[in-house]
Amino acid sequence: MDRPVRRQIPATRALLVFDAIARHHGISKAAEELCLTHSAVSQQLRLLETQLGLRLVQRHARGTTLTDAGRRYHAQVAGDLLRLENHTLEAMAQRPDGERLLVGAVPVLAERWLMPRMPRFLAQHRASSMHLQVFPTHIYMEEPAFDIGLQYDDAIWPGATAHALMREECVAVGAPQARGRREMARGDFRAVNLLQLSSRLGAWQDWFAHAGIARQPDNAMAGHRFDLFSMLVEAVRADLGVGLVPHYCVERELARGDLVQVHPFKARSARGYSVFVGQGKADDPLVAAFLRWVLTEAAAGQA
């Protein structure tokens, strides 16, 4: 019989004591935070140092400081303790009488398209809870920890099954008080400040070509740049220029009149979104229900 593997992991109490000492630069304040005696904290520190074979803390008259080894070790374990706490809180938050759905999504799609519609799904599944996480774009994830994901069509998720969700349609929007609105409506963008999304610097050129607009700025890739669509939309609201965004991204602003479509052309982008179902998740009743629902919502919006 194989001998059990003994993991070289210190006691959690000892790590918590060390973390408190490192943060407070002293044993007394660490003891106060942890509701322990001074001697109990000192004992846990000695046990940890003995197990590691390292001096982690240097004691002196004015308190304590971390040794070089102590600083390196604390930088590593502090994040591990935070992750352990988050995992524990997540487990505690699960409802024993319900189901949890772990959804990964592109942030802009989650915020602007999915979330306004989610109450309808949750109303049909009142005993369930949803955990929504960011599904990174252009980052390879060997095994995403999602039940189901909403991403661009070209996302890579090994073993997942993809279902086409919807195409992306982009519109040019500006603030209601934007100068040159009449000119833009007629297809004259020569005097316009174009706002750029950092990951789509050629988007305006493509949009102009498909819209048949010849009167363009000298450099369609110049202008303020933003990493996120949410930043770009706020820049448009502040009247810093005109933005090119997916229509679903500004549905609410257009309906309220906070933003206006400065030109009637709506470009059907080559990009689209798909729903990815994780390997082995297709038979999960909640995953299957969410898949049916989200595909129905998308179809209704494109009807």
PDB file of C-alpha atoms in Angstrom:
ATOM      1  CA  MET A   1       0.000   0.000   0.000  1.00  0.00           C
ATOM      2  CA  ASP A   2       1.292   3.453  -0.921  1.00  0.00           C
ATOM      3  CA  ARG A   3       2.190   5.652   1.985  1.00  0.00           C
ATOM      4  CA  PRO A   4       0.043   8.791   2.299  1.00  0.00           C
ATOM      5  CA  VAL A   5       1.710  11.957   1.072  1.00  0.00           C
ATOM      6  CA  ARG A   6       2.428  14.405   3.868  1.00  0.00           C
ATOM      7  CA  ARG A   7       1.895  17.936   2.679  1.00  0.00           C
ATOM      8  CA  GLN A   8       4.356  20.557   3.880  1.00  0.00           C
ATOM      9  CA  ILE A   9       1.666  23.071   4.814  1.00  0.00           C
ATOM     10  CA  PRO A  10       1.833  24.989   8.107  1.00  0.00           C
ATOM     11  CA  ALA A  11      -1.171  25.233  10.401  1.00  0.00           C
ATOM     12  CA  THR A  12      -3.655  27.876   9.322  1.00  0.00           C
ATOM     13  CA  ARG A  13      -3.495  29.528  12.745  1.00  0.00           C
ATOM     14  CA  ALA A  14       0.262  29.972  12.438  1.00  0.00           C
ATOM     15  CA  LEU A  15      -0.117  31.565   8.983  1.00  0.00           C
ATOM     16  CA  LEU A  16      -2.833  33.918  10.238  1.00  0.00           C
ATOM     17  CA  VAL A  17      -0.638  34.935  13.165  1.00  0.00           C
ATOM     18  CA  PHE A  18       2.310  35.605  10.855  1.00  0.00           C
ATOM     19  CA  ASP A  19       0.105  37.613   8.483  1.00  0.00           C
ATOM     20  CA  ALA A  20      -1.191  39.761  11.351  1.00  0.00           C
ATOM     21  CA  ILE A  21       2.340  40.370  12.675  1.00  0.00           C
ATOM     22  CA  ALA A  22       3.509  41.364   9.193  1.00  0.00           C
ATOM     23  CA  ARG A  23       0.632  43.789   8.693  1.00  0.00           C
ATOM     24  CA  HIS A  24       0.817  45.389  12.138  1.00  0.00           C
ATOM     25  CA  HIS A  25       4.613  45.319  12.507  1.00  0.00           C
ATOM     26  CA  GLY A  26       4.246  43.994  16.022  1.00  0.00           C
ATOM     27  CA  ILE A  27       3.160  41.061  18.130  1.00  0.00           C
ATOM     28  CA  SER A  28       0.965  43.047  20.537  1.00  0.00           C
ATOM     29  CA  LYS A  29      -1.272  44.519  17.830  1.00  0.00           C
ATOM     30  CA  ALA A  30      -1.466  41.133  16.099  1.00  0.00           C
ATOM     31  CA  ALA A  31      -2.564  39.549  19.365  1.00  0.00           C
ATOM     32  CA  GLU A  32      -5.217  42.245  19.799  1.00  0.00           C
ATOM     33  CA  GLU A  33      -6.610  41.686  16.299  1.00  0.00           C
ATOM     34  CA  LEU A  34      -6.732  37.893  16.717  1.00  0.00           C
ATOM     35  CA  CYS A  35      -8.004  38.006  20.327  1.00  0.00           C
ATOM     36  CA  LEU A  36      -5.031  35.953  21.505  1.00  0.00           C
ATOM     37  CA  THR A  37      -2.484  36.464  24.247  1.00  0.00           C
ATOM     38  CA  HIS A  38       0.949  37.848  23.499  1.00  0.00           C
ATOM     39  CA  SER A  39       2.520  34.518  24.438  1.00  0.00           C
ATOM     40  CA  ALA A  40       0.143  32.545  22.189  1.00  0.00           C
ATOM     41  CA  VAL A  41       1.078  34.689  19.201  1.00  0.00           C
ATOM     42  CA  SER A  42       4.779  34.332  19.968  1.00  0.00           C
ATOM     43  CA  GLN A  43       4.397  30.569  20.258  1.00  0.00           C
ATOM     44  CA  GLN A  44       2.645  30.257  16.876  1.00  0.00           C
ATOM     45  CA  LEU A  45       5.370  32.349  15.272  1.00  0.00           C
ATOM     46  CA  ARG A  46       8.094  30.153  16.782  1.00  0.00           C
ATOM     47  CA  LEU A  47       6.339  27.005  15.532  1.00  0.00           C
ATOM     48  CA  LEU A  48       6.124  28.439  12.007  1.00  0.00           C
ATOM     49  CA  GLU A  49       9.765  29.517  11.977  1.00  0.00           C
ATOM     50  CA  THR A  50      10.811  26.099  13.285  1.00  0.00           C
ATOM     51  CA  GLN A  51       8.845  24.295  10.568  1.00  0.00           C
ATOM     52  CA  LEU A  52      10.326  26.497   7.831  1.00  0.00           C
ATOM     53  CA  GLY A  53      13.794  26.574   9.292  1.00  0.00           C
ATOM     54  CA  LEU A  54      13.859  30.327   8.701  1.00  0.00           C
ATOM     55  CA  ARG A  55      13.831  33.474  10.774  1.00  0.00           C
ATOM     56  CA  LEU A  56      10.795  35.397   9.533  1.00  0.00           C
ATOM     57  CA  VAL A  57      10.617  38.220  12.072  1.00  0.00           C
ATOM     58  CA  GLN A  58      13.353  40.305  13.626  1.00  0.00           C
ATOM     59  CA  ARG A  59      12.431  41.486  17.132  1.00  0.00           C
ATOM     60  CA  HIS A  60      13.775  44.750  18.530  1.00  0.00           C
ATOM     61  CA  ALA A  61      12.894  47.327  21.177  1.00  0.00           C
ATOM     62  CA  ARG A  62      10.490  49.296  18.970  1.00  0.00           C
ATOM     63  CA  GLY A  63       8.583  46.292  17.679  1.00  0.00           C
ATOM     64  CA  THR A  64       9.249  43.814  14.907  1.00  0.00           C
ATOM     65  CA  THR A  65      10.298  43.900  11.278  1.00  0.00           C
ATOM     66  CA  LEU A  66      10.251  41.165   8.685  1.00  0.00           C
ATOM     67  CA  THR A  67      13.477  39.623   7.536  1.00  0.00           C
ATOM     68  CA  ASP A  68      14.136  39.381   3.814  1.00  0.00           C
ATOM     69  CA  ALA A  69      12.882  35.787   3.926  1.00  0.00           C
ATOM     70  CA  GLY A  70       9.857  36.936   5.932  1.00  0.00           C
ATOM     71  CA  ARG A  71       8.940  39.613   3.382  1.00  0.00           C
ATOM     72  CA  ARG A  72       9.151  37.150   0.504  1.00  0.00           C
ATOM     73  CA  TYR A  73       7.129  34.526   2.350  1.00  0.00           C
ATOM     74  CA  HIS A  74       4.454  37.004   3.421  1.00  0.00           C
ATOM     75  CA  ALA A  75       4.070  38.327  -0.129  1.00  0.00           C
ATOM     76  CA  GLN A  76       3.287  34.766  -1.194  1.00  0.00           C
ATOM     77  CA  VAL A  77       1.035  33.526   1.625  1.00  0.00           C
ATOM     78  CA  ALA A  78      -1.014  36.724   2.023  1.00  0.00           C
ATOM     79  CA  GLY A  79      -2.649  36.138  -1.361  1.00  0.00           C
ATOM     80  CA  ASP A  80      -3.160  32.447  -0.566  1.00  0.00           C
ATOM     81  CA  LEU A  81      -4.946  33.300   2.694  1.00  0.00           C
ATOM     82  CA  LEU A  82      -7.224  35.741   0.875  1.00  0.00           C
ATOM     83  CA  ARG A  83      -8.068  33.137  -1.767  1.00  0.00           C
ATOM     84  CA  LEU A  84      -8.747  30.527   0.933  1.00  0.00           C
ATOM     85  CA  GLU A  85     -11.085  32.950   2.683  1.00  0.00           C
ATOM     86  CA  ASN A  86     -12.898  33.729  -0.578  1.00  0.00           C
ATOM     87  CA  HIS A  87     -13.309  30.021  -1.371  1.00  0.00           C
ATOM     88  CA  THR A  88     -14.718  29.444   2.123  1.00  0.00           C
ATOM     89  CA  LEU A  89     -17.135  32.378   1.895  1.00  0.00           C
ATOM     90  CA  GLU A  90     -18.259  31.183  -1.539  1.00  0.00           C
ATOM     91  CA  ALA A  91     -18.999  27.716  -0.159  1.00  0.00           C
ATOM     92  CA  MET A  92     -20.888  29.240   2.785  1.00  0.00           C
ATOM     93  CA  ALA A  93     -22.946  31.391   0.403  1.00  0.00           C
ATOM     94  CA  GLN A  94     -24.339  28.434  -1.536  1.00  0.00           C
ATOM     95  CA  ARG A  95     -27.968  27.756  -0.842  1.00  0.00           C
ATOM     96  CA  PRO A  96     -28.481  24.201   0.436  1.00  0.00           C
ATOM     97  CA  ASP A  97     -31.982  24.100  -1.041  1.00  0.00           C
ATOM     98  CA  GLY A  98     -31.078  25.417  -4.483  1.00  0.00           C
ATOM     99  CA  GLU A  99     -28.709  25.250  -7.422  1.00  0.00           C
ATOM    100  CA  ARG A 100     -25.898  27.522  -8.493  1.00  0.00           C
ATOM    101  CA  LEU A 101     -25.093  28.511 -12.062  1.00  0.00           C
ATOM    102  CA  LEU A 102     -21.552  29.672 -12.782  1.00  0.00           C
ATOM    103  CA  VAL A 103     -21.582  31.939 -15.862  1.00  0.00           C
ATOM    104  CA  GLY A 104     -18.561  33.454 -17.578  1.00  0.00           C
ATOM    105  CA  ALA A 105     -19.091  36.362 -19.963  1.00  0.00           C
ATOM    106  CA  VAL A 106     -17.435  39.196 -21.856  1.00  0.00           C
ATOM    107  CA  PRO A 107     -17.877  42.187 -19.491  1.00  0.00           C
ATOM    108  CA  VAL A 108     -19.658  44.477 -21.969  1.00  0.00           C
ATOM    109  CA  LEU A 109     -22.065  41.709 -23.014  1.00  0.00           C
ATOM    110  CA  ALA A 110     -22.726  40.789 -19.386  1.00  0.00           C
ATOM    111  CA  GLU A 111     -23.342  44.359 -18.233  1.00  0.00           C
ATOM    112  CA  ARG A 112     -25.236  45.728 -21.206  1.00  0.00           C
ATOM    113  CA  TRP A 113     -27.111  42.763 -22.657  1.00  0.00           C
ATOM    114  CA  LEU A 114     -27.299  39.887 -20.187  1.00  0.00           C
ATOM    115  CA  MET A 115     -27.971  41.618 -16.872  1.00  0.00           C
ATOM    116  CA  PRO A 116     -31.013  43.673 -17.973  1.00  0.00           C
ATOM    117  CA  ARG A 117     -32.609  40.393 -19.082  1.00  0.00           C
ATOM    118  CA  MET A 118     -31.549  38.180 -16.160  1.00  0.00           C
ATOM    119  CA  PRO A 119     -34.557  38.943 -13.910  1.00  0.00           C
ATOM    120  CA  ARG A 120     -36.750  37.050 -16.365  1.00  0.00           C
ATOM    121  CA  PHE A 121     -34.626  33.910 -16.060  1.00  0.00           C
ATOM    122  CA  LEU A 122     -34.278  34.112 -12.289  1.00  0.00           C
ATOM    123  CA  ALA A 123     -38.030  34.605 -11.948  1.00  0.00           C
ATOM    124  CA  GLN A 124     -38.448  31.175 -13.556  1.00  0.00           C
ATOM    125  CA  HIS A 125     -35.784  29.590 -11.307  1.00  0.00           C
ATOM    126  CA  ARG A 126     -36.292  31.192  -7.919  1.00  0.00           C
ATOM    127  CA  ALA A 127     -34.382  28.486  -6.023  1.00  0.00           C
ATOM    128  CA  SER A 128     -31.238  29.044  -8.082  1.00  0.00           C
ATOM    129  CA  SER A 129     -28.440  31.569  -7.717  1.00  0.00           C
ATOM    130  CA  MET A 130     -26.065  32.872 -10.356  1.00  0.00           C
ATOM    131  CA  HIS A 131     -22.358  33.597 -10.052  1.00  0.00           C
ATOM    132  CA  LEU A 132     -21.252  35.829 -12.922  1.00  0.00           C
ATOM    133  CA  GLN A 133     -17.527  36.047 -13.693  1.00  0.00           C
ATOM    134  CA  VAL A 134     -15.394  37.665 -16.379  1.00  0.00           C
ATOM    135  CA  PHE A 135     -14.628  35.371 -19.322  1.00  0.00           C
ATOM    136  CA  PRO A 136     -11.374  36.999 -20.544  1.00  0.00           C
ATOM    137  CA  THR A 137     -11.072  37.864 -24.208  1.00  0.00           C
ATOM    138  CA  HIS A 138      -8.015  36.739 -26.205  1.00  0.00           C
ATOM    139  CA  ILE A 139      -6.640  34.823 -23.213  1.00  0.00           C
ATOM    140  CA  TYR A 140      -6.264  31.061 -23.481  1.00  0.00           C
ATOM    141  CA  MET A 141      -7.885  29.274 -20.558  1.00  0.00           C
ATOM    142  CA  GLU A 142      -7.145  25.568 -20.496  1.00  0.00           C
ATOM    143  CA  GLU A 143     -10.153  24.718 -18.368  1.00  0.00           C
ATOM    144  CA  PRO A 144     -12.467  27.654 -17.528  1.00  0.00           C
ATOM    145  CA  ALA A 145     -14.291  27.098 -14.255  1.00  0.00           C
ATOM    146  CA  PHE A 146     -17.682  28.018 -15.736  1.00  0.00           C
ATOM    147  CA  ASP A 147     -20.786  25.937 -16.319  1.00  0.00           C
ATOM    148  CA  ILE A 148     -21.610  28.060 -19.335  1.00  0.00           C
ATOM    149  CA  GLY A 149     -20.002  31.052 -21.037  1.00  0.00           C
ATOM    150  CA  LEU A 150     -20.888  33.921 -23.372  1.00  0.00           C
ATOM    151  CA  GLN A 151     -17.954  34.935 -25.535  1.00  0.00           C
ATOM    152  CA  TYR A 152     -16.944  35.952 -29.034  1.00  0.00           C
ATOM    153  CA  ASP A 153     -17.294  33.218 -31.639  1.00  0.00           C
ATOM    154  CA  ASP A 154     -13.552  32.687 -31.877  1.00  0.00           C
ATOM    155  CA  ALA A 155     -13.029  32.035 -28.166  1.00  0.00           C
ATOM    156  CA  ILE A 156     -11.128  28.872 -27.317  1.00  0.00           C
ATOM    157  CA  TRP A 157     -12.601  26.587 -24.671  1.00  0.00           C
ATOM    158  CA  PRO A 158     -11.334  23.012 -25.133  1.00  0.00           C
ATOM    159  CA  GLY A 159     -14.097  20.438 -24.842  1.00  0.00           C
ATOM    160  CA  ALA A 160     -16.923  22.990 -24.749  1.00  0.00           C
ATOM    161  CA  THR A 161     -19.863  22.975 -27.169  1.00  0.00           C
ATOM    162  CA  ALA A 162     -20.555  26.286 -28.921  1.00  0.00           C
ATOM    163  CA  HIS A 163     -24.016  27.589 -29.900  1.00  0.00           C
ATOM    164  CA  ALA A 164     -24.299  30.720 -32.051  1.00  0.00           C
ATOM    165  CA  LEU A 165     -25.956  33.502 -30.043  1.00  0.00           C
ATOM    166  CA  MET A 166     -26.092  36.685 -32.134  1.00  0.00           C
ATOM    167  CA  ARG A 167     -24.152  38.918 -34.503  1.00  0.00           C
ATOM    168  CA  GLU A 168     -22.803  42.261 -33.419  1.00  0.00           C
ATOM    169  CA  GLU A 169     -24.212  45.451 -34.980  1.00  0.00           C
ATOM    170  CA  CYS A 170     -22.271  48.677 -34.470  1.00  0.00           C
ATOM    171  CA  VAL A 171     -23.594  52.235 -34.503  1.00  0.00           C
ATOM    172  CA  ALA A 172     -21.983  55.673 -34.297  1.00  0.00           C
ATOM    173  CA  VAL A 173     -23.243  57.599 -31.270  1.00  0.00           C
ATOM    174  CA  GLY A 174     -22.686  61.022 -29.792  1.00  0.00           C
ATOM    175  CA  ALA A 175     -23.979  63.318 -27.070  1.00  0.00           C
ATOM    176  CA  PRO A 176     -27.238  65.153 -27.870  1.00  0.00           C
ATOM    177  CA  GLN A 177     -25.329  68.447 -27.883  1.00  0.00           C
ATOM    178  CA  ALA A 178     -22.513  67.157 -30.088  1.00  0.00           C
ATOM    179  CA  ARG A 179     -21.375  69.665 -32.680  1.00  0.00           C
ATOM    180  CA  GLY A 180     -21.663  68.691 -36.315  1.00  0.00           C
ATOM    181  CA  ARG A 181     -24.690  66.394 -35.915  1.00  0.00           C
ATOM    182  CA  ARG A 182     -26.289  67.634 -39.143  1.00  0.00           C
ATOM    183  CA  GLU A 183     -23.063  67.106 -41.046  1.00  0.00           C
ATOM    184  CA  MET A 184     -22.612  63.592 -39.646  1.00  0.00           C
ATOM    185  CA  ALA A 185     -26.196  62.664 -40.507  1.00  0.00           C
ATOM    186  CA  ARG A 186     -25.354  63.577 -44.121  1.00  0.00           C
ATOM    187  CA  GLY A 187     -22.167  61.497 -44.010  1.00  0.00           C
ATOM    188  CA  ASP A 188     -19.599  64.219 -43.319  1.00  0.00           C
ATOM    189  CA  PHE A 189     -17.262  63.145 -40.511  1.00  0.00           C
ATOM    190  CA  ARG A 190     -14.258  65.283 -41.483  1.00  0.00           C
ATOM    191  CA  ALA A 191     -14.391  67.556 -38.412  1.00  0.00           C
ATOM    192  CA  VAL A 192     -15.365  64.881 -35.888  1.00  0.00           C
ATOM    193  CA  ASN A 193     -13.299  63.664 -32.940  1.00  0.00           C
ATOM    194  CA  LEU A 194     -13.387  59.892 -33.238  1.00  0.00           C
ATOM    195  CA  LEU A 195     -13.123  57.940 -29.980  1.00  0.00           C
ATOM    196  CA  GLN A 196     -11.247  54.662 -30.211  1.00  0.00           C
ATOM    197  CA  LEU A 197     -11.422  51.299 -28.452  1.00  0.00           C
ATOM    198  CA  SER A 198      -7.828  50.156 -27.933  1.00  0.00           C
ATOM    199  CA  SER A 199      -8.552  46.619 -29.112  1.00  0.00           C
ATOM    200  CA  ARG A 200     -10.372  47.776 -32.285  1.00  0.00           C
ATOM    201  CA  LEU A 201      -8.275  50.542 -33.786  1.00  0.00           C
ATOM    202  CA  GLY A 202      -9.386  49.765 -37.346  1.00  0.00           C
ATOM    203  CA  ALA A 203     -13.104  49.721 -36.540  1.00  0.00           C
ATOM    204  CA  TRP A 204     -13.888  53.224 -37.797  1.00  0.00           C
ATOM    205  CA  GLN A 205     -12.243  52.583 -41.162  1.00  0.00           C
ATOM    206  CA  ASP A 206     -14.318  49.418 -41.639  1.00  0.00           C
ATOM    207  CA  TRP A 207     -17.496  51.215 -40.588  1.00  0.00           C
ATOM    208  CA  PHE A 208     -16.881  54.104 -42.991  1.00  0.00           C
ATOM    209  CA  ALA A 209     -16.252  51.657 -45.839  1.00  0.00           C
ATOM    210  CA  HIS A 210     -19.460  49.680 -45.211  1.00  0.00           C
ATOM    211  CA  ALA A 211     -21.499  52.861 -44.709  1.00  0.00           C
ATOM    212  CA  GLY A 212     -20.161  54.324 -47.976  1.00  0.00           C
ATOM    213  CA  ILE A 213     -18.867  57.440 -46.233  1.00  0.00           C
ATOM    214  CA  ALA A 214     -16.163  59.215 -48.234  1.00  0.00           C
ATOM    215  CA  ARG A 215     -15.853  62.395 -46.148  1.00  0.00           C
ATOM    216  CA  GLN A 216     -13.681  61.061 -43.331  1.00  0.00           C
ATOM    217  CA  PRO A 217     -11.077  62.535 -40.983  1.00  0.00           C
ATOM    218  CA  ASP A 218      -7.520  62.458 -42.306  1.00  0.00           C
ATOM    219  CA  ASN A 219      -6.627  59.754 -39.757  1.00  0.00           C
ATOM    220  CA  ALA A 220      -9.511  57.520 -38.727  1.00  0.00           C
ATOM    221  CA  MET A 221      -7.368  55.857 -36.051  1.00  0.00           C
ATOM    222  CA  ALA A 222      -6.434  59.068 -34.217  1.00  0.00           C
ATOM    223  CA  GLY A 223      -8.206  60.289 -31.103  1.00  0.00           C
ATOM    224  CA  HIS A 224      -8.714  59.403 -27.468  1.00  0.00           C
ATOM    225  CA  ARG A 225      -8.369  55.677 -26.728  1.00  0.00           C
ATOM    226  CA  PHE A 226     -10.097  53.563 -24.125  1.00  0.00           C
ATOM    227  CA  ASP A 227      -9.598  49.976 -22.976  1.00  0.00           C
ATOM    228  CA  LEU A 228     -13.265  49.282 -22.207  1.00  0.00           C
ATOM    229  CA  PHE A 229     -16.553  50.002 -23.970  1.00  0.00           C
ATOM    230  CA  SER A 230     -17.935  51.323 -20.667  1.00  0.00           C
ATOM    231  CA  MET A 231     -15.186  53.962 -20.604  1.00  0.00           C
ATOM    232  CA  LEU A 232     -15.815  54.865 -24.227  1.00  0.00           C
ATOM    233  CA  VAL A 233     -19.563  55.276 -23.650  1.00  0.00           C
ATOM    234  CA  GLU A 234     -18.926  57.598 -20.705  1.00  0.00           C
ATOM    235  CA  ALA A 235     -16.528  59.619 -22.867  1.00  0.00           C
ATOM    236  CA  VAL A 236     -19.286  59.997 -25.484  1.00  0.00           C
ATOM    237  CA  ARG A 237     -21.718  61.108 -22.757  1.00  0.00           C
ATOM    238  CA  ALA A 238     -19.140  63.712 -21.710  1.00  0.00           C
ATOM    239  CA  ASP A 239     -19.102  64.964 -25.326  1.00  0.00           C
ATOM    240  CA  LEU A 240     -15.424  64.141 -25.873  1.00  0.00           C
ATOM    241  CA  GLY A 241     -16.246  62.836 -29.323  1.00  0.00           C
ATOM    242  CA  VAL A 242     -18.202  60.238 -31.249  1.00  0.00           C
ATOM    243  CA  GLY A 243     -18.007  56.542 -30.422  1.00  0.00           C
ATOM    244  CA  LEU A 244     -18.528  53.379 -32.443  1.00  0.00           C
ATOM    245  CA  VAL A 245     -20.130  50.746 -30.232  1.00  0.00           C
ATOM    246  CA  PRO A 246     -22.343  47.638 -30.434  1.00  0.00           C
ATOM    247  CA  HIS A 247     -25.972  48.705 -30.572  1.00  0.00           C
ATOM    248  CA  TYR A 248     -26.933  46.600 -27.531  1.00  0.00           C
ATOM    249  CA  CYS A 249     -24.269  48.476 -25.564  1.00  0.00           C
ATOM    250  CA  VAL A 250     -26.188  51.774 -25.776  1.00  0.00           C
ATOM    251  CA  GLU A 251     -29.822  50.654 -26.044  1.00  0.00           C
ATOM    252  CA  ARG A 252     -30.730  52.278 -22.726  1.00  0.00           C
ATOM    253  CA  GLU A 253     -28.932  55.554 -23.472  1.00  0.00           C
ATOM    254  CA  LEU A 254     -30.535  55.841 -26.908  1.00  0.00           C
ATOM    255  CA  ALA A 255     -33.996  55.090 -25.501  1.00  0.00           C
ATOM    256  CA  ARG A 256     -33.595  57.741 -22.779  1.00  0.00           C
ATOM    257  CA  GLY A 257     -32.105  60.305 -25.136  1.00  0.00           C
ATOM    258  CA  ASP A 258     -28.812  60.441 -23.221  1.00  0.00           C
ATOM    259  CA  LEU A 259     -27.069  59.555 -26.483  1.00  0.00           C
ATOM    260  CA  VAL A 260     -28.087  59.882 -30.125  1.00  0.00           C
ATOM    261  CA  GLN A 261     -27.243  57.899 -33.220  1.00  0.00           C
ATOM    262  CA  VAL A 262     -25.355  60.447 -35.311  1.00  0.00           C
ATOM    263  CA  HIS A 263     -25.732  58.491 -38.551  1.00  0.00           C
ATOM    264  CA  PRO A 264     -28.504  56.009 -39.460  1.00  0.00           C
ATOM    265  CA  PHE A 265     -26.165  53.257 -40.691  1.00  0.00           C
ATOM    266  CA  LYS A 266     -25.992  50.159 -38.528  1.00  0.00           C
ATOM    267  CA  ALA A 267     -23.046  47.943 -39.462  1.00  0.00           C
ATOM    268  CA  ARG A 268     -23.433  44.209 -39.125  1.00  0.00           C
ATOM    269  CA  SER A 269     -20.022  43.282 -37.759  1.00  0.00           C
ATOM    270  CA  ALA A 270     -18.041  40.222 -38.765  1.00  0.00           C
ATOM    271  CA  ARG A 271     -17.833  39.502 -35.064  1.00  0.00           C
ATOM    272  CA  GLY A 272     -20.478  37.509 -33.262  1.00  0.00           C
ATOM    273  CA  TYR A 273     -21.138  35.926 -29.896  1.00  0.00           C
ATOM    274  CA  SER A 274     -21.659  32.302 -28.948  1.00  0.00           C
ATOM    275  CA  VAL A 275     -22.789  30.404 -25.884  1.00  0.00           C
ATOM    276  CA  PHE A 276     -20.233  27.839 -24.747  1.00  0.00           C
ATOM    277  CA  VAL A 277     -21.391  24.904 -22.627  1.00  0.00           C
ATOM    278  CA  GLY A 278     -18.656  23.314 -20.560  1.00  0.00           C
ATOM    279  CA  GLN A 279     -17.714  19.685 -21.087  1.00  0.00           C
ATOM    280  CA  GLY A 280     -20.036  17.412 -19.154  1.00  0.00           C
ATOM    281  CA  LYS A 281     -22.469  20.253 -18.351  1.00  0.00           C
ATOM    282  CA  ALA A 282     -25.005  19.783 -21.161  1.00  0.00           C
ATOM    283  CA  ASP A 283     -27.119  17.383 -19.094  1.00  0.00           C
ATOM    284  CA  ASP A 284     -27.288  19.687 -16.096  1.00  0.00           C
ATOM    285  CA  PRO A 285     -30.954  20.833 -15.910  1.00  0.00           C
ATOM    286  CA  LEU A 286     -30.099  24.405 -14.876  1.00  0.00           C
ATOM    287  CA  VAL A 287     -27.429  24.779 -17.555  1.00  0.00           C
ATOM    288  CA  ALA A 288     -29.809  23.391 -20.184  1.00  0.00           C
ATOM    289  CA  ALA A 289     -32.552  25.776 -19.051  1.00  0.00           C
ATOM    290  CA  PHE A 290     -30.205  28.771 -19.179  1.00  0.00           C
ATOM    291  CA  LEU A 291     -29.012  27.788 -22.660  1.00  0.00           C
ATOM    292  CA  ARG A 292     -32.590  27.575 -23.984  1.00  0.00           C
ATOM    293  CA  TRP A 293     -33.506  30.857 -22.351  1.00  0.00           C
ATOM    294  CA  VAL A 294     -30.504  32.864 -23.537  1.00  0.00           C
ATOM    295  CA  LEU A 295     -30.870  31.620 -27.128  1.00  0.00           C
ATOM    296  CA  THR A 296     -34.572  32.560 -27.059  1.00  0.00           C
ATOM    297  CA  GLU A 297     -33.745  36.045 -25.745  1.00  0.00           C
ATOM    298  CA  ALA A 298     -31.204  36.588 -28.503  1.00  0.00           C
ATOM    299  CA  ALA A 299     -33.581  35.366 -31.209  1.00  0.00           C
ATOM    300  CA  ALA A 300     -36.323  37.688 -29.953  1.00  0.00           C
ATOM    301  CA  GLY A 301     -33.981  40.659 -30.124  1.00  0.00           C
ATOM    302  CA  GLN A 302     -33.029  39.912 -33.716  1.00  0.00           C
ATOM    303  CA  ALA A 303     -36.552  39.192 -34.940  1.00  0.00           C
TER     304      ALA A 303
END
